[in-house]
């Protein structure tokens, strides 16, 4: 799968040492993250939640779509991805990353099949809000929500999905 990592996208990566059980292919089953052990999926969900909350703070009705990673909007124009979230585990290290489409040139996504998704679109905060949004305008809000979601790993209220589960 390809993705575009160009101008106008706010990206972040988190590296953590892997501890605990490894499966038969030496892939991590658990990671240690500050105070608690979390599965990679739980950590990805927390990254997604931080991005969804950021988008909602800007008035964008974002959420998850069952069976797909990232932050999305869905309405009569279809499903559109606003943020990509990914996880990779290699050599006992987990890598969690995200890319939030703040104000990229969306035509770059016409040249590839972003994240391998052929039946949905890609959008940006600027496109959804109908105005130019600067990364500097979004950065503090993203940082606050990442700190909230990745700080102590306590329970949280999960944002609602934006579309019905996919078949």
Short mmCIF file of C-alpha atoms in Angstrom, two decimals:
data_model
loop_
_atom_site.label_atom_id
_atom_site.label_comp_id
_atom_site.label_asym_id
_atom_site.label_seq_id
_atom_site.Cartn_x
_atom_site.Cartn_y
_atom_site.Cartn_z
CA UNK A 1 0.00 0.00 0.00
CA UNK A 2 1.15 3.52 -0.75
CA UNK A 3 0.47 6.80 0.92
CA UNK A 4 1.52 10.36 0.20
CA UNK A 5 3.65 12.08 2.87
CA UNK A 6 3.78 15.55 1.40
CA UNK A 7 3.34 19.16 2.40
CA UNK A 8 0.16 19.91 4.35
CA UNK A 9 0.07 16.67 6.35
CA UNK A 10 0.82 16.64 10.08
CA UNK A 11 2.67 13.40 10.83
CA UNK A 12 3.82 11.83 14.06
CA UNK A 13 5.64 8.65 15.00
CA UNK A 14 6.03 6.89 18.31
CA UNK A 15 8.58 4.15 19.01
CA UNK A 16 8.31 1.82 22.00
CA UNK A 17 10.33 -1.12 23.20
CA UNK A 18 8.43 -4.39 22.92
CA UNK A 19 8.19 -6.61 25.96
CA UNK A 20 6.19 -9.67 26.78
CA UNK A 21 5.10 -12.52 24.59
CA UNK A 22 6.23 -13.02 21.02
CA UNK A 23 4.42 -15.28 18.61
CA UNK A 24 5.99 -18.03 16.51
CA UNK A 25 7.08 -15.49 13.88
CA UNK A 26 8.74 -13.34 16.55
CA UNK A 27 6.08 -10.66 16.25
CA UNK A 28 5.10 -8.85 19.39
CA UNK A 29 1.84 -9.74 21.03
CA UNK A 30 2.10 -7.00 23.64
CA UNK A 31 3.98 -3.74 24.08
CA UNK A 32 4.88 -1.93 27.26
CA UNK A 33 3.80 1.65 27.11
CA UNK A 34 4.65 3.87 30.08
CA UNK A 35 2.58 2.24 32.83
CA UNK A 36 0.44 -0.44 31.22
CA UNK A 37 0.76 -3.25 28.71
CA UNK A 38 -1.35 -2.64 25.63
CA UNK A 39 -1.92 -4.55 22.48
CA UNK A 40 -0.90 -2.79 19.30
CA UNK A 41 -4.54 -2.47 18.28
CA UNK A 42 -5.45 -0.73 21.55
CA UNK A 43 -2.60 1.72 21.03
CA UNK A 44 -3.71 2.38 17.43
CA UNK A 45 -7.25 3.03 18.67
CA UNK A 46 -5.89 5.61 21.10
CA UNK A 47 -4.04 7.40 18.30
CA UNK A 48 -7.24 7.34 16.23
CA UNK A 49 -9.24 8.71 19.15
CA UNK A 50 -6.80 11.60 19.62
CA UNK A 51 -7.17 12.51 15.93
CA UNK A 52 -10.96 12.14 15.95
CA UNK A 53 -11.19 14.43 18.99
CA UNK A 54 -8.94 16.96 17.28
CA UNK A 55 -11.15 16.98 14.19
CA UNK A 56 -14.29 17.35 16.30
CA UNK A 57 -12.72 20.32 18.10
CA UNK A 58 -12.53 21.97 14.67
CA UNK A 59 -16.19 21.18 13.92
CA UNK A 60 -15.57 18.22 11.64
CA UNK A 61 -17.93 15.28 12.41
CA UNK A 62 -15.19 12.65 12.28
CA UNK A 63 -15.08 9.13 13.65
CA UNK A 64 -14.01 5.61 12.79
CA UNK A 65 -15.39 3.28 10.16
CA UNK A 66 -15.60 -0.31 11.29
CA UNK A 67 -12.97 -2.46 9.61
CA UNK A 68 -10.81 0.50 8.58
CA UNK A 69 -8.08 2.35 10.41
CA UNK A 70 -7.77 6.10 10.73
CA UNK A 71 -10.15 9.02 11.12
CA UNK A 72 -13.02 9.42 8.66
CA UNK A 73 -16.03 11.46 7.67
CA UNK A 74 -19.04 9.90 5.98
CA UNK A 75 -22.09 11.57 4.51
CA UNK A 76 -24.06 11.73 1.25
CA UNK A 77 -20.74 12.34 -0.59
CA UNK A 78 -19.42 9.01 0.68
CA UNK A 79 -16.65 7.94 3.03
CA UNK A 80 -13.54 10.12 3.12
CA UNK A 81 -10.35 9.50 5.05
CA UNK A 82 -8.87 12.43 6.97
CA UNK A 83 -6.09 10.68 8.87
CA UNK A 84 -4.04 7.54 8.42
CA UNK A 85 -2.89 5.52 11.44
CA UNK A 86 -0.54 2.58 11.22
CA UNK A 87 1.40 0.17 13.38
CA UNK A 88 4.45 -1.92 12.63
CA UNK A 89 6.43 -4.19 14.93
CA UNK A 90 10.00 -5.15 14.03
CA UNK A 91 13.04 -6.20 16.05
CA UNK A 92 11.21 -5.91 19.36
CA UNK A 93 10.19 -2.32 18.67
CA UNK A 94 6.70 -1.10 17.86
CA UNK A 95 6.27 1.88 15.58
CA UNK A 96 3.00 3.76 15.68
CA UNK A 97 2.45 6.59 13.27
CA UNK A 98 -0.21 8.90 11.99
CA UNK A 99 -0.66 11.45 9.23
CA UNK A 100 -3.45 14.00 9.49
CA UNK A 101 -4.52 15.71 6.25
CA UNK A 102 -4.59 19.33 7.31
CA UNK A 103 -4.10 21.17 4.00
CA UNK A 104 -2.34 18.92 1.47
CA UNK A 105 -2.69 19.12 -2.28
CA UNK A 106 -5.32 16.39 -2.60
CA UNK A 107 -4.55 15.84 -6.27
CA UNK A 108 -1.49 13.81 -5.20
CA UNK A 109 -3.90 11.15 -3.94
CA UNK A 110 -5.34 10.85 -7.47
CA UNK A 111 -2.00 9.37 -8.59
CA UNK A 112 -2.02 6.47 -6.12
CA UNK A 113 -4.45 4.20 -4.32
CA UNK A 114 -4.00 5.70 -0.84
CA UNK A 115 -3.58 3.05 1.84
CA UNK A 116 -4.84 0.48 -0.68
CA UNK A 117 -8.42 1.76 -0.37
CA UNK A 118 -10.21 1.80 -3.72
CA UNK A 119 -13.79 2.43 -2.60
CA UNK A 120 -13.45 5.62 -0.54
CA UNK A 121 -12.04 9.10 -0.93
CA UNK A 122 -9.43 11.21 0.77
CA UNK A 123 -10.11 14.65 2.19
CA UNK A 124 -8.50 17.30 4.36
CA UNK A 125 -9.46 19.62 7.16
CA UNK A 126 -9.30 22.54 4.71
CA UNK A 127 -11.59 20.79 2.23
CA UNK A 128 -14.12 19.82 4.89
CA UNK A 129 -14.17 23.28 6.51
CA UNK A 130 -14.11 25.23 3.25
CA UNK A 131 -11.16 27.36 4.37
CA UNK A 132 -7.39 27.08 4.56
CA UNK A 133 -6.24 25.45 7.79
CA UNK A 134 -2.57 25.77 8.77
CA UNK A 135 -0.67 23.00 10.52
CA UNK A 136 0.31 25.52 13.20
CA UNK A 137 -3.41 26.06 13.90
CA UNK A 138 -3.90 22.32 14.53
CA UNK A 139 -0.65 21.34 16.25
CA UNK A 140 -1.50 22.36 19.82
CA UNK A 141 -4.86 20.59 19.74
CA UNK A 142 -3.29 17.39 18.39
CA UNK A 143 -0.60 17.54 21.08
CA UNK A 144 -3.19 17.99 23.82
CA UNK A 145 -5.28 15.04 22.65
CA UNK A 146 -2.22 12.80 22.17
CA UNK A 147 -1.10 13.60 25.71
CA UNK A 148 -4.61 12.83 26.96
CA UNK A 149 -4.90 9.53 25.11
CA UNK A 150 -1.32 8.28 25.52
CA UNK A 151 -0.54 9.75 28.94
CA UNK A 152 -1.80 7.31 31.55
CA UNK A 153 -3.76 4.87 29.36
CA UNK A 154 -6.79 5.08 31.60
CA UNK A 155 -10.34 4.34 30.44
CA UNK A 156 -11.86 6.75 27.93
CA UNK A 157 -15.17 7.32 26.18
CA UNK A 158 -14.74 6.16 22.59
CA UNK A 159 -16.10 8.37 19.84
CA UNK A 160 -18.89 6.92 17.75
CA UNK A 161 -18.30 5.35 14.36
CA UNK A 162 -19.36 7.55 11.43
CA UNK A 163 -20.76 4.83 9.18
CA UNK A 164 -22.51 1.50 9.46
CA UNK A 165 -20.21 -1.55 9.71
CA UNK A 166 -18.88 -2.66 6.37
CA UNK A 167 -19.98 -6.01 4.91
#
